[in-house]
Amino acid sequence: MESYIELIIQANQKKFTDVERVIAQYFLDGNKELGIQELAKKLSVSNSSITRFCKKIGLANYKELIYLYKYSSKGAKNQNDSSISYVNLNYSLLLNDIIEKLDKEEVKKAALMIDAGRIIHYWGTGYNAFCGEDFQFKFSRLGKIVNVIKDEHSISMMAHGVQQGDLVVVSSISGDNEAIQEAVKTVSEKNAKVIVITANEKSPYKEFSNAFCLTSSMGKKDMGGISPQIPVLTVIDILYTEILAMYHEDTIKSWIKSEVILRGK
């Protein structure tokens, strides 16, 4: 099995300039890991050329390239667990990207809004709808009433029923659906609170949000073996953990009480 670094370099090689082909060949040949300045000197190229090469193969920077190259090399040494190493590598890269993009202050604001609200409307279509079920499961244990809306038409209709002070959580990796944008605008004009979870930094939803939780997108990387819900589910886990950290004693008591009710005791 080819390593992950080989796959993404080969997938993009038609776009390379002559300089980028030299950089690509260095890694395809399995050479030693070097710092960006050392590599630039060795290959007689500029630091900026190496950085452009990284972006052209879908990586954020040279640091991510070296991280991926190092673990791809480790995985190549043991073909028996190549699939495990491949998925492990993808998860590591994805989680690092999510943590890097997610703003701590926005997480804090979103957690406070969730904690303050009792009735929460969760909007998400496609695989985002599955994330809504996880959100509902987690936060209902903390005494929240979570209403999950899973299709575009219902979201548009329900937007008119949202009241001032209600909380709406919008989950959309693309963050560019016109119908949902209009629905978000509608609830914002009613002074409802809006949390947006998306991978689109320039999402038009941002204008109407009170907390904007930016996550990662796997769209530019062929991250085989990774479920597309993971970027959103990770943000949900972080929000849930943030609330537990802020109000540990109260939330634990609420969780115990909800467990007793669910078991009918």
PDB file of C-alpha atoms in Angstrom:
ATOM      1  CA  MET A   1       0.000   0.000   0.000  1.00  0.00           C
ATOM      2  CA  GLU A   2       1.321   3.441  -0.929  1.00  0.00           C
ATOM      3  CA  SER A   3       1.772   5.873   1.931  1.00  0.00           C
ATOM      4  CA  TYR A   4      -0.667   8.717   2.416  1.00  0.00           C
ATOM      5  CA  ILE A   5       1.933  11.322   1.450  1.00  0.00           C
ATOM      6  CA  GLU A   6       2.582   9.504  -1.834  1.00  0.00           C
ATOM      7  CA  LEU A   7      -1.132   9.402  -2.598  1.00  0.00           C
ATOM      8  CA  ILE A   8      -1.759  13.104  -2.131  1.00  0.00           C
ATOM      9  CA  ILE A   9       1.410  14.123  -4.002  1.00  0.00           C
ATOM     10  CA  GLN A  10       0.522  11.901  -6.954  1.00  0.00           C
ATOM     11  CA  ALA A  11      -3.055  13.177  -6.958  1.00  0.00           C
ATOM     12  CA  ASN A  12      -1.811  16.743  -7.415  1.00  0.00           C
ATOM     13  CA  GLN A  13       1.326  16.270  -9.501  1.00  0.00           C
ATOM     14  CA  LYS A  14      -0.253  17.613 -12.711  1.00  0.00           C
ATOM     15  CA  LYS A  15      -0.559  21.023 -11.037  1.00  0.00           C
ATOM     16  CA  PHE A  16       3.088  21.236  -9.957  1.00  0.00           C
ATOM     17  CA  THR A  17       5.589  23.734 -11.315  1.00  0.00           C
ATOM     18  CA  ASP A  18       9.131  22.553 -12.074  1.00  0.00           C
ATOM     19  CA  VAL A  19      10.280  23.709  -8.626  1.00  0.00           C
ATOM     20  CA  GLU A  20       7.383  21.899  -6.925  1.00  0.00           C
ATOM     21  CA  ARG A  21       8.253  18.693  -8.771  1.00  0.00           C
ATOM     22  CA  VAL A  22      11.736  18.830  -7.231  1.00  0.00           C
ATOM     23  CA  ILE A  23      10.208  19.218  -3.761  1.00  0.00           C
ATOM     24  CA  ALA A  24       7.713  16.407  -4.430  1.00  0.00           C
ATOM     25  CA  GLN A  25      10.431  14.026  -5.574  1.00  0.00           C
ATOM     26  CA  TYR A  26      12.407  14.615  -2.392  1.00  0.00           C
ATOM     27  CA  PHE A  27       9.542  13.211  -0.320  1.00  0.00           C
ATOM     28  CA  LEU A  28       8.608  10.484  -2.803  1.00  0.00           C
ATOM     29  CA  ASP A  29      12.185   9.199  -2.575  1.00  0.00           C
ATOM     30  CA  GLY A  30      11.823   8.765   1.186  1.00  0.00           C
ATOM     31  CA  ASN A  31      14.567  11.172   2.157  1.00  0.00           C
ATOM     32  CA  LYS A  32      15.337  12.419   5.663  1.00  0.00           C
ATOM     33  CA  GLU A  33      12.982  14.894   7.387  1.00  0.00           C
ATOM     34  CA  LEU A  34      14.485  18.389   7.411  1.00  0.00           C
ATOM     35  CA  GLY A  35      13.465  21.809   8.708  1.00  0.00           C
ATOM     36  CA  ILE A  36      12.052  24.123   6.055  1.00  0.00           C
ATOM     37  CA  GLN A  37      15.225  26.231   5.866  1.00  0.00           C
ATOM     38  CA  GLU A  38      17.447  23.151   5.620  1.00  0.00           C
ATOM     39  CA  LEU A  39      15.282  21.688   2.875  1.00  0.00           C
ATOM     40  CA  ALA A  40      15.198  24.971   0.960  1.00  0.00           C
ATOM     41  CA  LYS A  41      19.002  25.133   1.044  1.00  0.00           C
ATOM     42  CA  LYS A  42      19.435  21.475   0.052  1.00  0.00           C
ATOM     43  CA  LEU A  43      17.059  21.743  -2.925  1.00  0.00           C
ATOM     44  CA  SER A  44      18.078  25.314  -3.864  1.00  0.00           C
ATOM     45  CA  VAL A  45      14.513  26.573  -3.601  1.00  0.00           C
ATOM     46  CA  SER A  46      12.877  29.274  -1.480  1.00  0.00           C
ATOM     47  CA  ASN A  47      10.910  28.794   1.749  1.00  0.00           C
ATOM     48  CA  SER A  48       7.867  30.291   0.040  1.00  0.00           C
ATOM     49  CA  SER A  49       8.086  27.686  -2.750  1.00  0.00           C
ATOM     50  CA  ILE A  50       7.917  24.918  -0.145  1.00  0.00           C
ATOM     51  CA  THR A  51       4.964  26.609   1.547  1.00  0.00           C
ATOM     52  CA  ARG A  52       3.143  26.920  -1.806  1.00  0.00           C
ATOM     53  CA  PHE A  53       3.825  23.239  -2.458  1.00  0.00           C
ATOM     54  CA  CYS A  54       2.210  22.329   0.887  1.00  0.00           C
ATOM     55  CA  LYS A  55      -0.907  24.341   0.089  1.00  0.00           C
ATOM     56  CA  LYS A  56      -1.118  22.867  -3.400  1.00  0.00           C
ATOM     57  CA  ILE A  57      -1.410  19.340  -1.971  1.00  0.00           C
ATOM     58  CA  GLY A  58      -4.105  20.465   0.453  1.00  0.00           C
ATOM     59  CA  LEU A  59      -2.039  20.996   3.606  1.00  0.00           C
ATOM     60  CA  ALA A  60      -2.007  24.091   5.804  1.00  0.00           C
ATOM     61  CA  ASN A  61       1.758  24.448   6.153  1.00  0.00           C
ATOM     62  CA  TYR A  62       5.133  22.691   6.169  1.00  0.00           C
ATOM     63  CA  LYS A  63       4.665  21.571   9.767  1.00  0.00           C
ATOM     64  CA  GLU A  64       1.618  19.534   8.719  1.00  0.00           C
ATOM     65  CA  LEU A  65       3.552  18.063   5.770  1.00  0.00           C
ATOM     66  CA  ILE A  66       6.346  16.849   8.058  1.00  0.00           C
ATOM     67  CA  TYR A  67       3.825  15.450  10.548  1.00  0.00           C
ATOM     68  CA  LEU A  68       2.105  13.527   7.762  1.00  0.00           C
ATOM     69  CA  TYR A  69       5.383  12.411   6.174  1.00  0.00           C
ATOM     70  CA  LYS A  70       6.760  11.123   9.477  1.00  0.00           C
ATOM     71  CA  TYR A  71       3.721   9.016  10.304  1.00  0.00           C
ATOM     72  CA  SER A  72       3.306   7.823   6.714  1.00  0.00           C
ATOM     73  CA  SER A  73       6.866   6.541   6.869  1.00  0.00           C
ATOM     74  CA  LYS A  74       6.165   4.722  10.135  1.00  0.00           C
ATOM     75  CA  GLY A  75       3.075   3.125   8.649  1.00  0.00           C
ATOM     76  CA  ALA A  76       5.021   1.978   5.590  1.00  0.00           C
ATOM     77  CA  LYS A  77       7.383  -0.043   7.782  1.00  0.00           C
ATOM     78  CA  ASN A  78       4.612  -2.338   8.909  1.00  0.00           C
ATOM     79  CA  GLN A  79       2.263  -3.400   6.133  1.00  0.00           C
ATOM     80  CA  ASN A  80       0.292  -5.653   8.500  1.00  0.00           C
ATOM     81  CA  ASP A  81      -1.318  -2.670  10.227  1.00  0.00           C
ATOM     82  CA  SER A  82      -1.287  -0.257   7.257  1.00  0.00           C
ATOM     83  CA  SER A  83      -5.062   0.329   7.321  1.00  0.00           C
ATOM     84  CA  ILE A  84      -4.981   1.053  11.071  1.00  0.00           C
ATOM     85  CA  SER A  85      -2.061   3.453  10.613  1.00  0.00           C
ATOM     86  CA  TYR A  86      -3.816   5.122   7.678  1.00  0.00           C
ATOM     87  CA  VAL A  87      -7.009   5.822   9.632  1.00  0.00           C
ATOM     88  CA  ASN A  88      -5.036   6.806  12.734  1.00  0.00           C
ATOM     89  CA  LEU A  89      -3.042   9.298  10.689  1.00  0.00           C
ATOM     90  CA  ASN A  90      -6.179  10.811   9.169  1.00  0.00           C
ATOM     91  CA  TYR A  91      -7.825  11.177  12.565  1.00  0.00           C
ATOM     92  CA  SER A  92      -4.706  12.849  13.965  1.00  0.00           C
ATOM     93  CA  LEU A  93      -4.505  15.325  11.098  1.00  0.00           C
ATOM     94  CA  LEU A  94      -8.219  16.071  11.233  1.00  0.00           C
ATOM     95  CA  LEU A  95      -8.326  16.598  15.002  1.00  0.00           C
ATOM     96  CA  ASN A  96      -5.261  18.841  14.868  1.00  0.00           C
ATOM     97  CA  ASP A  97      -6.928  20.915  12.159  1.00  0.00           C
ATOM     98  CA  ILE A  98     -10.179  21.205  14.148  1.00  0.00           C
ATOM     99  CA  ILE A  99      -8.383  22.349  17.308  1.00  0.00           C
ATOM    100  CA  GLU A 100      -6.310  24.832  15.320  1.00  0.00           C
ATOM    101  CA  LYS A 101      -9.382  26.414  13.708  1.00  0.00           C
ATOM    102  CA  LEU A 102     -11.749  26.425  16.668  1.00  0.00           C
ATOM    103  CA  ASP A 103     -11.787  29.732  18.572  1.00  0.00           C
ATOM    104  CA  LYS A 104     -11.793  29.228  22.366  1.00  0.00           C
ATOM    105  CA  GLU A 105     -13.807  32.397  22.949  1.00  0.00           C
ATOM    106  CA  GLU A 106     -16.504  31.280  20.518  1.00  0.00           C
ATOM    107  CA  VAL A 107     -16.641  27.903  22.280  1.00  0.00           C
ATOM    108  CA  LYS A 108     -17.067  29.670  25.607  1.00  0.00           C
ATOM    109  CA  LYS A 109     -19.882  31.859  24.261  1.00  0.00           C
ATOM    110  CA  ALA A 110     -21.661  28.889  22.698  1.00  0.00           C
ATOM    111  CA  ALA A 111     -21.372  26.830  25.891  1.00  0.00           C
ATOM    112  CA  LEU A 112     -22.830  29.661  27.984  1.00  0.00           C
ATOM    113  CA  MET A 113     -25.764  29.996  25.591  1.00  0.00           C
ATOM    114  CA  ILE A 114     -26.476  26.266  25.680  1.00  0.00           C
ATOM    115  CA  ASP A 115     -26.227  26.246  29.450  1.00  0.00           C
ATOM    116  CA  ALA A 116     -28.617  29.210  29.745  1.00  0.00           C
ATOM    117  CA  GLY A 117     -31.243  27.769  27.408  1.00  0.00           C
ATOM    118  CA  ARG A 118     -33.674  24.982  28.147  1.00  0.00           C
ATOM    119  CA  ILE A 119     -35.290  24.547  24.726  1.00  0.00           C
ATOM    120  CA  ILE A 120     -32.791  24.197  21.881  1.00  0.00           C
ATOM    121  CA  HIS A 121     -33.603  23.914  18.160  1.00  0.00           C
ATOM    122  CA  TYR A 122     -30.920  21.955  16.279  1.00  0.00           C
ATOM    123  CA  TRP A 123     -30.905  22.374  12.492  1.00  0.00           C
ATOM    124  CA  GLY A 124     -28.917  20.055  10.246  1.00  0.00           C
ATOM    125  CA  THR A 125     -29.507  18.268   6.967  1.00  0.00           C
ATOM    126  CA  GLY A 126     -27.804  15.155   5.573  1.00  0.00           C
ATOM    127  CA  TYR A 127     -25.075  13.806   7.827  1.00  0.00           C
ATOM    128  CA  ASN A 128     -25.411  16.943   9.963  1.00  0.00           C
ATOM    129  CA  ALA A 129     -28.783  15.514  11.023  1.00  0.00           C
ATOM    130  CA  PHE A 130     -27.027  12.482  12.533  1.00  0.00           C
ATOM    131  CA  CYS A 131     -24.895  14.909  14.536  1.00  0.00           C
ATOM    132  CA  GLY A 132     -28.141  16.421  15.807  1.00  0.00           C
ATOM    133  CA  GLU A 133     -29.095  13.087  17.336  1.00  0.00           C
ATOM    134  CA  ASP A 134     -25.799  13.001  19.214  1.00  0.00           C
ATOM    135  CA  PHE A 135     -26.325  16.600  20.363  1.00  0.00           C
ATOM    136  CA  GLN A 136     -29.831  15.693  21.558  1.00  0.00           C
ATOM    137  CA  PHE A 137     -28.591  12.636  23.446  1.00  0.00           C
ATOM    138  CA  LYS A 138     -25.824  14.534  25.236  1.00  0.00           C
ATOM    139  CA  PHE A 139     -27.637  17.692  26.213  1.00  0.00           C
ATOM    140  CA  SER A 140     -30.964  16.099  27.117  1.00  0.00           C
ATOM    141  CA  ARG A 141     -28.990  14.405  29.901  1.00  0.00           C
ATOM    142  CA  LEU A 142     -28.324  17.894  31.227  1.00  0.00           C
ATOM    143  CA  GLY A 143     -32.020  18.726  31.345  1.00  0.00           C
ATOM    144  CA  LYS A 144     -32.248  20.428  27.938  1.00  0.00           C
ATOM    145  CA  ILE A 145     -35.138  19.920  25.546  1.00  0.00           C
ATOM    146  CA  VAL A 146     -33.596  19.510  22.098  1.00  0.00           C
ATOM    147  CA  ASN A 147     -35.732  19.682  18.969  1.00  0.00           C
ATOM    148  CA  VAL A 148     -33.817  18.301  15.941  1.00  0.00           C
ATOM    149  CA  ILE A 149     -34.991  19.479  12.493  1.00  0.00           C
ATOM    150  CA  LYS A 150     -33.513  17.395   9.685  1.00  0.00           C
ATOM    151  CA  ASP A 151     -34.729  18.782   6.351  1.00  0.00           C
ATOM    152  CA  GLU A 152     -34.524  22.123   4.563  1.00  0.00           C
ATOM    153  CA  HIS A 153     -38.292  22.599   4.163  1.00  0.00           C
ATOM    154  CA  SER A 154     -39.020  21.988   7.850  1.00  0.00           C
ATOM    155  CA  ILE A 155     -36.202  24.331   8.864  1.00  0.00           C
ATOM    156  CA  SER A 156     -37.696  27.108   6.740  1.00  0.00           C
ATOM    157  CA  MET A 157     -41.106  26.561   8.309  1.00  0.00           C
ATOM    158  CA  MET A 158     -39.885  26.249  11.893  1.00  0.00           C
ATOM    159  CA  ALA A 159     -37.871  29.461  11.634  1.00  0.00           C
ATOM    160  CA  HIS A 160     -41.135  31.421  11.810  1.00  0.00           C
ATOM    161  CA  GLY A 161     -42.133  29.643  15.028  1.00  0.00           C
ATOM    162  CA  VAL A 162     -38.934  30.422  16.917  1.00  0.00           C
ATOM    163  CA  GLN A 163     -39.449  32.954  19.704  1.00  0.00           C
ATOM    164  CA  GLN A 164     -37.290  35.695  21.182  1.00  0.00           C
ATOM    165  CA  GLY A 165     -34.743  34.189  23.558  1.00  0.00           C
ATOM    166  CA  ASP A 166     -34.867  30.736  21.971  1.00  0.00           C
ATOM    167  CA  LEU A 167     -31.592  29.066  21.003  1.00  0.00           C
ATOM    168  CA  VAL A 168     -30.921  27.701  17.508  1.00  0.00           C
ATOM    169  CA  VAL A 169     -27.864  25.555  16.733  1.00  0.00           C
ATOM    170  CA  VAL A 170     -27.132  25.379  12.996  1.00  0.00           C
ATOM    171  CA  SER A 171     -24.831  22.613  11.792  1.00  0.00           C
ATOM    172  CA  SER A 172     -23.622  22.889   8.190  1.00  0.00           C
ATOM    173  CA  ILE A 173     -20.136  22.012   6.977  1.00  0.00           C
ATOM    174  CA  SER A 174     -20.626  23.930   3.703  1.00  0.00           C
ATOM    175  CA  GLY A 175     -22.432  26.817   5.414  1.00  0.00           C
ATOM    176  CA  ASP A 176     -23.838  28.188   2.168  1.00  0.00           C
ATOM    177  CA  ASN A 177     -27.406  26.906   1.734  1.00  0.00           C
ATOM    178  CA  GLU A 178     -29.605  29.852   0.694  1.00  0.00           C
ATOM    179  CA  ALA A 179     -32.795  28.500   2.281  1.00  0.00           C
ATOM    180  CA  ILE A 180     -31.079  27.880   5.615  1.00  0.00           C
ATOM    181  CA  GLN A 181     -29.382  31.270   5.391  1.00  0.00           C
ATOM    182  CA  GLU A 182     -32.811  32.880   5.077  1.00  0.00           C
ATOM    183  CA  ALA A 183     -34.075  30.824   8.040  1.00  0.00           C
ATOM    184  CA  VAL A 184     -31.107  31.902  10.155  1.00  0.00           C
ATOM    185  CA  LYS A 185     -31.758  35.516   9.203  1.00  0.00           C
ATOM    186  CA  THR A 186     -35.421  35.135  10.222  1.00  0.00           C
ATOM    187  CA  VAL A 187     -34.649  33.830  13.733  1.00  0.00           C
ATOM    188  CA  SER A 188     -31.919  36.444  14.177  1.00  0.00           C
ATOM    189  CA  GLU A 189     -34.425  39.208  13.458  1.00  0.00           C
ATOM    190  CA  LYS A 190     -36.625  37.726  16.200  1.00  0.00           C
ATOM    191  CA  ASN A 191     -33.695  38.142  18.641  1.00  0.00           C
ATOM    192  CA  ALA A 192     -33.239  34.407  19.045  1.00  0.00           C
ATOM    193  CA  LYS A 193     -29.715  33.236  19.866  1.00  0.00           C
ATOM    194  CA  VAL A 194     -27.857  31.449  17.059  1.00  0.00           C
ATOM    195  CA  ILE A 195     -24.842  29.123  17.248  1.00  0.00           C
ATOM    196  CA  VAL A 196     -23.297  28.135  13.915  1.00  0.00           C
ATOM    197  CA  ILE A 197     -21.053  25.080  13.465  1.00  0.00           C
ATOM    198  CA  THR A 198     -19.438  25.089  10.021  1.00  0.00           C
ATOM    199  CA  ALA A 199     -16.191  24.570   8.115  1.00  0.00           C
ATOM    200  CA  ASN A 200     -16.870  27.619   5.942  1.00  0.00           C
ATOM    201  CA  GLU A 201     -14.967  30.561   7.411  1.00  0.00           C
ATOM    202  CA  LYS A 202     -16.822  32.927   5.056  1.00  0.00           C
ATOM    203  CA  SER A 203     -20.266  31.431   5.618  1.00  0.00           C
ATOM    204  CA  PRO A 204     -23.093  33.967   5.201  1.00  0.00           C
ATOM    205  CA  TYR A 205     -24.603  32.473   8.385  1.00  0.00           C
ATOM    206  CA  LYS A 206     -21.840  34.169  10.377  1.00  0.00           C
ATOM    207  CA  GLU A 207     -23.488  37.574  10.041  1.00  0.00           C
ATOM    208  CA  PHE A 208     -26.512  36.335  12.002  1.00  0.00           C
ATOM    209  CA  SER A 209     -24.709  34.193  14.597  1.00  0.00           C
ATOM    210  CA  ASN A 210     -24.010  34.918  18.257  1.00  0.00           C
ATOM    211  CA  ALA A 211     -21.313  32.230  18.395  1.00  0.00           C
ATOM    212  CA  PHE A 212     -19.429  30.960  15.335  1.00  0.00           C
ATOM    213  CA  CYS A 213     -17.716  27.588  15.836  1.00  0.00           C
ATOM    214  CA  LEU A 214     -15.379  26.977  12.919  1.00  0.00           C
ATOM    215  CA  THR A 215     -14.433  23.345  12.382  1.00  0.00           C
ATOM    216  CA  SER A 216     -12.488  21.436   9.744  1.00  0.00           C
ATOM    217  CA  SER A 217     -13.589  20.198   6.351  1.00  0.00           C
ATOM    218  CA  MET A 218     -12.398  17.008   4.711  1.00  0.00           C
ATOM    219  CA  GLY A 219     -13.439  18.287   1.311  1.00  0.00           C
ATOM    220  CA  LYS A 220      -9.930  19.204   0.164  1.00  0.00           C
ATOM    221  CA  LYS A 221      -8.389  15.978   1.464  1.00  0.00           C
ATOM    222  CA  ASP A 222      -9.355  12.466   0.515  1.00  0.00           C
ATOM    223  CA  MET A 223      -9.421  11.247   4.108  1.00  0.00           C
ATOM    224  CA  GLY A 224     -10.541   7.705   3.469  1.00  0.00           C
ATOM    225  CA  GLY A 225     -11.968   5.810   6.404  1.00  0.00           C
ATOM    226  CA  ILE A 226     -13.102   8.943   8.248  1.00  0.00           C
ATOM    227  CA  SER A 227     -16.831   9.508   8.763  1.00  0.00           C
ATOM    228  CA  PRO A 228     -17.885  12.962   7.476  1.00  0.00           C
ATOM    229  CA  GLN A 229     -19.705  13.697  10.753  1.00  0.00           C
ATOM    230  CA  ILE A 230     -16.471  13.768  12.765  1.00  0.00           C
ATOM    231  CA  PRO A 231     -15.702  17.526  12.399  1.00  0.00           C
ATOM    232  CA  VAL A 232     -19.147  18.458  13.775  1.00  0.00           C
ATOM    233  CA  LEU A 233     -19.247  15.699  16.397  1.00  0.00           C
ATOM    234  CA  THR A 234     -15.885  16.875  17.721  1.00  0.00           C
ATOM    235  CA  VAL A 235     -17.226  20.407  18.210  1.00  0.00           C
ATOM    236  CA  ILE A 236     -20.292  18.990  19.992  1.00  0.00           C
ATOM    237  CA  ASP A 237     -18.014  16.989  22.309  1.00  0.00           C
ATOM    238  CA  ILE A 238     -15.965  20.104  23.060  1.00  0.00           C
ATOM    239  CA  LEU A 239     -19.097  22.165  23.844  1.00  0.00           C
ATOM    240  CA  TYR A 240     -20.421  19.426  26.115  1.00  0.00           C
ATOM    241  CA  THR A 241     -17.096  19.112  27.917  1.00  0.00           C
ATOM    242  CA  GLU A 242     -16.851  22.899  28.273  1.00  0.00           C
ATOM    243  CA  ILE A 243     -20.178  22.976  30.121  1.00  0.00           C
ATOM    244  CA  LEU A 244     -19.132  20.099  32.376  1.00  0.00           C
ATOM    245  CA  ALA A 245     -15.907  21.956  33.173  1.00  0.00           C
ATOM    246  CA  MET A 246     -17.725  25.221  33.957  1.00  0.00           C
ATOM    247  CA  TYR A 247     -20.452  23.768  36.148  1.00  0.00           C
ATOM    248  CA  HIS A 248     -19.124  20.412  37.210  1.00  0.00           C
ATOM    249  CA  GLU A 249     -21.156  19.884  40.391  1.00  0.00           C
ATOM    250  CA  ASP A 250     -24.465  21.193  39.034  1.00  0.00           C
ATOM    251  CA  THR A 251     -24.213  19.319  35.745  1.00  0.00           C
ATOM    252  CA  ILE A 252     -23.307  16.042  37.417  1.00  0.00           C
ATOM    253  CA  LYS A 253     -26.351  16.348  39.702  1.00  0.00           C
ATOM    254  CA  SER A 254     -28.544  17.112  36.680  1.00  0.00           C
ATOM    255  CA  TRP A 255     -27.083  14.145  34.796  1.00  0.00           C
ATOM    256  CA  ILE A 256     -27.796  11.787  37.730  1.00  0.00           C
ATOM    257  CA  LYS A 257     -31.360  13.089  37.980  1.00  0.00           C
ATOM    258  CA  SER A 258     -31.988  12.585  34.248  1.00  0.00           C
ATOM    259  CA  GLU A 259     -30.540   9.063  34.422  1.00  0.00           C
ATOM    260  CA  VAL A 260     -32.946   8.202  37.250  1.00  0.00           C
ATOM    261  CA  ILE A 261     -35.892   9.547  35.244  1.00  0.00           C
ATOM    262  CA  LEU A 262     -34.836   7.660  32.084  1.00  0.00           C
ATOM    263  CA  ARG A 263     -34.629   4.392  34.040  1.00  0.00           C
ATOM    264  CA  GLY A 264     -38.042   4.992  35.580  1.00  0.00           C
ATOM    265  CA  LYS A 265     -36.810   4.901  39.190  1.00  0.00           C
TER     266      LYS A 265
END
